[in-house]
């Protein structure tokens, strides 16, 4: 008689039986975490930090919010303030959790206005790019960046629905910036008009786009991300990326974004590292917070605020850009304290032993649930 309480994959592989308690504990853990962080039990409803934080138009002007627990003072700077820390652009602290807010009249900001934060803490004072910026642009040839107000008068008008899920995905992996024959960075619109039709004609049914989020170092192929909500400006505007996705859907192609939630660039001015003046706001403290092979920062998936940031990032891409799913980069690095370095993974105990980052396992299960909730047929 078959034991219905044992998962099918364990029944099919007796070698997994010794690890059934670990498997069951992981399932229990993700259920408990989802119940705790959502309170209402709705993961999709929970994953909307981007609708609260960052810069938003309101009925009576603008509101800007940021999470910076260790900050003591925060100012919004731009041409509107002569790039100075003026009192009228000082954020007020809302609570003991590190939430800050600034409300401005309608004429204070305009589409295209460059800006950044000036942060003060007990250990730091200087420039920061807001963590939820939706548009980040280079301001000079030295690799310095500013955020930019993205609020076009005419929002992008979508034309095509996503195609039905392919029974067998045939994926064309592409880096838009490198998809030209010329020695320059290609654009989203060029790729949409020139490359997408050829991908469809070649028989593919899916496109996997690399290097979507903003990253200062082009040689990282997009894997040293600094602004998780900003489309890389090298290839165009947010509307240009929407045009690419829309065009691909019109050709019957699914679009999958590479998402880099395994680590973050160490850049402190334009990135999340040391954002509020501490190294442990988004990341692990001490050596565990540094990736020994990639020279990057490692997220602390045990912090609810970090899970909130990353899950909301997934919802943002799904909702705002209508992508059909994700390819997660660096999963092995996420799942293990040793990041998979020098390991062959020849025995089951390596997948279920003490070297596993159970917080990362829980986060990835939550991410999977969220995406399937949003795209049940993708």
XYZ file of C-alpha atoms in Angstrom:
378
model
C 0.000 0.000 0.000
C 1.332 3.439 -0.974
C 1.875 5.905 1.871
C -0.012 9.024 0.724
C 1.817 11.187 3.280
C 5.154 10.685 1.524
C 5.851 13.093 -1.403
C 5.878 11.463 -4.821
C 9.516 12.382 -5.515
C 10.557 10.574 -2.320
C 8.560 7.474 -3.283
C 10.219 7.495 -6.695
C 13.710 7.776 -5.200
C 14.317 5.724 -2.027
C 17.626 7.545 -1.570
C 15.650 10.581 -0.439
C 13.880 8.772 2.418
C 16.530 9.615 5.062
C 15.975 13.304 4.249
C 12.187 13.269 4.454
C 12.221 15.143 7.808
C 14.316 17.937 6.219
C 12.002 18.103 3.213
C 8.934 18.298 5.425
C 10.555 20.928 7.650
C 11.295 23.074 4.597
C 7.694 22.867 3.477
C 6.479 23.769 6.967
C 8.963 26.630 7.167
C 7.856 28.273 3.927
C 4.180 27.956 4.924
C 4.873 29.579 8.297
C 6.962 32.339 6.726
C 4.274 33.125 4.169
C 1.624 33.284 6.884
C 3.784 35.564 9.044
C 4.868 38.080 6.436
C 1.571 38.347 4.585
C -0.745 38.235 7.618
C -3.641 38.055 5.149
C -2.182 35.023 3.372
C -1.968 36.871 0.032
C 1.619 36.812 -1.225
C 0.812 38.950 -4.274
C -0.727 41.609 -2.054
C 2.364 41.537 0.176
C 4.821 42.006 -2.702
C 4.226 45.660 -3.460
C 6.950 47.542 -1.623
C 7.604 49.409 -4.874
C 4.148 50.975 -4.638
C 4.981 52.472 -1.255
C 8.696 53.240 -1.471
C 10.347 55.340 -4.138
C 8.967 58.382 -5.941
C 5.280 58.530 -6.871
C 2.805 61.053 -8.216
C -0.202 61.614 -5.987
C -3.470 63.493 -6.413
C -1.954 66.548 -4.756
C 1.717 66.348 -5.792
C 4.556 63.939 -5.140
C 5.532 61.562 -2.369
C 8.958 59.999 -1.897
C 9.715 57.272 0.643
C 12.856 55.368 1.551
C 13.864 52.661 4.016
C 17.101 53.616 5.768
C 17.123 52.495 9.437
C 20.575 53.834 10.352
C 20.174 57.222 8.652
C 19.942 60.302 10.848
C 19.081 62.800 8.094
C 17.969 62.402 4.476
C 17.625 65.050 1.780
C 16.439 64.859 -1.817
C 18.805 66.789 -4.050
C 18.504 67.880 -7.662
C 18.382 70.945 -9.902
C 15.203 71.892 -8.030
C 17.349 72.363 -4.889
C 20.486 73.597 -6.693
C 21.940 70.204 -5.654
C 22.003 71.392 -2.047
C 20.455 69.925 1.115
C 17.617 72.407 1.524
C 15.121 72.203 4.431
C 12.100 71.945 2.124
C 13.574 68.758 0.605
C 14.412 67.084 3.893
C 12.678 63.758 4.548
C 10.963 63.176 7.887
C 11.344 59.936 9.792
C 8.013 58.146 10.077
C 8.724 55.403 12.626
C 11.323 53.308 14.436
C 11.631 50.890 11.503
C 13.641 53.323 9.405
C 10.936 54.607 7.040
C 11.346 58.152 5.731
C 8.988 60.348 3.724
C 8.936 63.600 1.759
C 5.823 65.197 0.254
C 6.156 67.845 -2.447
C 3.752 70.047 -4.443
C 2.934 69.170 -8.085
C 5.330 71.702 -9.610
C 8.331 70.644 -7.472
C 9.374 67.830 -9.822
C 9.044 67.121 -13.526
C 9.580 64.186 -15.839
C 13.295 63.834 -16.531
C 14.524 65.706 -13.458
C 17.767 64.158 -12.211
C 18.083 63.633 -8.469
C 19.732 61.646 -5.696
C 19.667 61.346 -1.931
C 22.079 62.962 0.468
C 22.310 60.702 3.497
C 23.757 61.315 6.929
C 24.326 58.649 9.559
C 26.570 58.155 12.574
C 29.306 56.738 10.328
C 28.642 58.184 6.867
C 27.616 61.252 4.915
C 27.218 61.381 1.152
C 25.280 60.616 -2.016
C 22.961 57.668 -2.518
C 20.771 56.581 -5.422
C 17.272 55.778 -4.083
C 16.795 52.030 -3.751
C 13.502 51.957 -5.667
C 14.528 54.266 -8.524
C 12.844 53.291 -11.788
C 15.194 55.279 -13.982
C 18.936 55.673 -13.361
C 21.230 57.402 -15.855
C 24.956 58.013 -16.211
C 25.851 61.651 -15.622
C 29.437 61.598 -16.861
C 32.144 59.357 -18.338
C 33.477 58.446 -14.881
C 30.677 56.013 -14.183
C 28.659 58.262 -11.875
C 24.889 57.940 -11.891
C 21.804 59.883 -10.842
C 18.185 58.844 -10.577
C 15.761 60.473 -12.977
C 12.066 61.207 -12.536
C 10.189 58.811 -14.813
C 6.653 60.091 -15.254
C 5.896 60.464 -18.985
C 2.759 62.327 -20.003
C 1.686 59.431 -22.233
C 2.247 56.007 -20.623
C 3.159 53.149 -22.931
C 0.126 51.699 -24.732
C 0.332 47.898 -24.879
C -0.830 46.238 -28.095
C -0.340 42.486 -27.726
C -1.374 39.861 -25.216
C 1.145 37.270 -24.058
C 0.937 34.039 -26.063
C -0.118 30.742 -24.561
C 2.534 28.874 -22.629
C 4.630 26.713 -24.952
C 4.430 23.015 -24.214
C 8.178 22.711 -24.774
C 10.155 25.943 -24.252
C 12.745 26.629 -26.941
C 14.707 29.483 -25.416
C 16.898 32.027 -27.200
C 19.190 33.701 -24.665
C 20.105 37.244 -25.612
C 22.008 40.280 -24.390
C 20.389 43.271 -26.078
C 23.436 45.517 -25.813
C 25.656 42.970 -27.560
C 23.148 41.982 -30.253
C 24.561 44.257 -32.945
C 27.288 43.759 -35.505
C 28.711 47.183 -34.714
C 31.068 48.133 -31.891
C 28.451 49.890 -29.798
C 25.681 49.116 -27.345
C 22.465 48.015 -29.037
C 19.044 49.307 -28.040
C 15.776 47.658 -27.021
C 13.953 49.039 -30.052
C 16.630 47.877 -32.471
C 16.466 44.427 -30.952
C 12.669 44.393 -31.130
C 12.537 45.450 -34.769
C 15.543 43.543 -36.108
C 16.317 40.534 -33.925
C 12.936 39.449 -32.522
C 11.444 38.590 -35.941
C 14.489 36.445 -36.744
C 14.240 34.617 -33.410
C 10.611 33.775 -34.139
C 11.406 32.743 -37.720
C 14.135 30.408 -36.456
C 11.547 28.405 -34.513
C 12.130 29.615 -30.964
C 9.130 30.258 -28.724
C 10.850 32.049 -25.818
C 13.434 34.798 -25.301
C 15.588 35.052 -22.186
C 16.868 38.597 -21.732
C 20.094 39.165 -19.835
C 21.222 42.388 -18.157
C 17.839 44.064 -17.728
C 18.415 45.835 -14.393
C 20.890 48.732 -14.093
C 24.532 47.835 -13.506
C 27.544 50.190 -13.597
C 30.091 47.638 -14.863
C 29.131 46.613 -18.411
C 31.640 43.759 -18.369
C 29.580 42.008 -15.673
C 26.987 41.088 -18.341
C 24.394 42.577 -15.998
C 25.226 40.402 -13.009
C 26.551 43.179 -10.736
C 23.221 44.936 -10.207
C 22.944 48.225 -8.344
C 19.395 49.432 -9.104
C 16.948 46.531 -8.983
C 13.922 48.492 -10.202
C 15.623 50.449 -12.977
C 15.927 49.271 -16.570
C 19.525 49.685 -17.696
C 19.622 53.030 -19.492
C 22.385 51.878 -21.843
C 19.782 50.216 -24.050
C 16.961 52.738 -23.760
C 14.073 53.810 -21.580
C 11.536 51.744 -19.629
C 9.069 52.291 -22.481
C 11.630 50.950 -24.949
C 11.858 47.699 -22.973
C 8.069 47.508 -22.881
C 8.080 47.888 -26.660
C 10.499 44.946 -26.917
C 8.316 42.702 -24.726
C 5.183 43.819 -26.574
C 6.796 43.100 -29.943
C 7.984 39.672 -28.817
C 4.471 38.805 -27.635
C 3.166 39.902 -31.014
C 5.492 37.344 -32.614
C 4.227 34.600 -30.307
C 7.294 34.632 -28.068
C 7.377 34.351 -24.292
C 9.828 36.732 -22.589
C 11.849 35.637 -19.562
C 14.010 38.116 -17.657
C 17.281 37.192 -15.982
C 16.887 38.225 -12.349
C 19.882 38.598 -10.047
C 18.718 38.034 -6.480
C 21.757 35.959 -5.572
C 24.055 38.896 -4.845
C 24.515 42.637 -5.433
C 27.293 44.931 -6.550
C 29.506 46.406 -3.824
C 29.045 49.915 -5.211
C 28.009 52.165 -2.334
C 27.022 55.408 -4.061
C 24.639 53.940 -6.642
C 24.023 50.507 -5.089
C 22.507 48.931 -1.978
C 25.790 48.203 -0.223
C 26.182 50.398 2.872
C 23.020 52.178 1.749
C 22.074 53.577 5.160
C 25.652 53.782 6.388
C 25.786 50.159 7.556
C 26.910 47.059 5.697
C 24.154 44.879 7.117
C 20.963 46.670 6.042
C 20.232 44.378 3.081
C 23.109 41.956 3.527
C 24.697 39.632 6.036
C 27.097 41.256 8.477
C 30.764 40.296 8.579
C 32.455 37.858 6.212
C 29.196 36.145 5.332
C 28.071 39.356 3.646
C 30.881 39.235 1.078
C 31.012 36.787 -1.813
C 34.601 35.498 -1.930
C 34.631 34.751 -5.675
C 32.465 37.485 -7.186
C 33.508 40.495 -5.051
C 29.846 41.243 -4.355
C 27.447 41.459 -1.378
C 25.272 38.546 -0.233
C 21.624 39.214 0.659
C 20.312 38.189 4.071
C 17.175 36.231 3.152
C 16.329 35.845 6.825
C 15.248 39.500 7.034
C 11.600 40.153 6.214
C 12.499 43.577 4.769
C 14.899 41.961 2.304
C 12.312 39.356 1.282
C 9.818 42.209 0.858
C 12.248 44.099 -1.397
C 13.067 41.084 -3.586
C 9.560 39.643 -3.927
C 8.266 43.098 -4.797
C 10.969 43.316 -7.421
C 9.533 40.210 -9.086
C 6.019 41.632 -9.009
C 7.308 44.906 -10.459
C 8.835 43.226 -13.524
C 5.789 40.982 -14.026
C 3.295 43.803 -13.659
C 5.064 46.789 -15.161
C 6.848 45.057 -18.053
C 4.565 42.038 -18.533
C 7.387 39.531 -18.699
C 6.301 35.908 -18.520
C 8.740 34.623 -15.923
C 12.307 34.613 -14.718
C 15.573 32.776 -14.916
C 17.218 33.106 -11.492
C 20.958 33.670 -11.680
C 23.399 32.128 -9.199
C 20.937 29.812 -7.439
C 23.703 27.504 -6.203
C 25.451 30.504 -4.665
C 22.221 31.466 -2.906
C 21.474 28.019 -1.504
C 24.784 27.175 0.160
C 26.997 28.930 2.658
C 29.978 27.771 0.574
C 28.294 29.158 -2.597
C 28.997 25.879 -4.402
C 32.671 26.746 -4.739
C 34.805 23.636 -5.138
C 31.868 21.271 -4.608
C 30.845 18.411 -6.905
C 27.463 17.631 -5.279
C 27.835 13.880 -5.631
C 25.904 12.881 -2.486
C 22.409 13.751 -1.275
C 23.666 14.927 2.113
C 25.249 17.912 0.368
C 21.747 19.133 -0.535
C 20.259 18.612 2.912
C 23.145 19.167 5.351
C 24.279 22.052 7.483
C 25.887 23.951 4.607
C 22.468 24.835 3.179
C 21.171 28.378 3.693
C 17.619 27.497 4.726
C 16.571 31.160 4.554
C 17.510 31.172 0.869
C 15.562 27.940 0.312
C 12.507 29.571 1.876
C 12.903 32.739 -0.203
C 13.155 30.812 -3.475
C 10.036 28.804 -2.615
C 8.170 32.027 -1.865
C 9.396 33.522 -5.137
C 8.207 30.440 -7.011
C 4.791 30.662 -5.387
C 4.489 34.349 -6.191
C 5.369 33.941 -9.864
C 3.012 30.990 -10.315
C 0.267 32.962 -8.589
C 0.783 35.783 -11.096
C 1.346 33.573 -14.148
C -0.514 30.304 -13.527
C -0.361 29.408 -17.223
C 3.236 30.486 -17.888
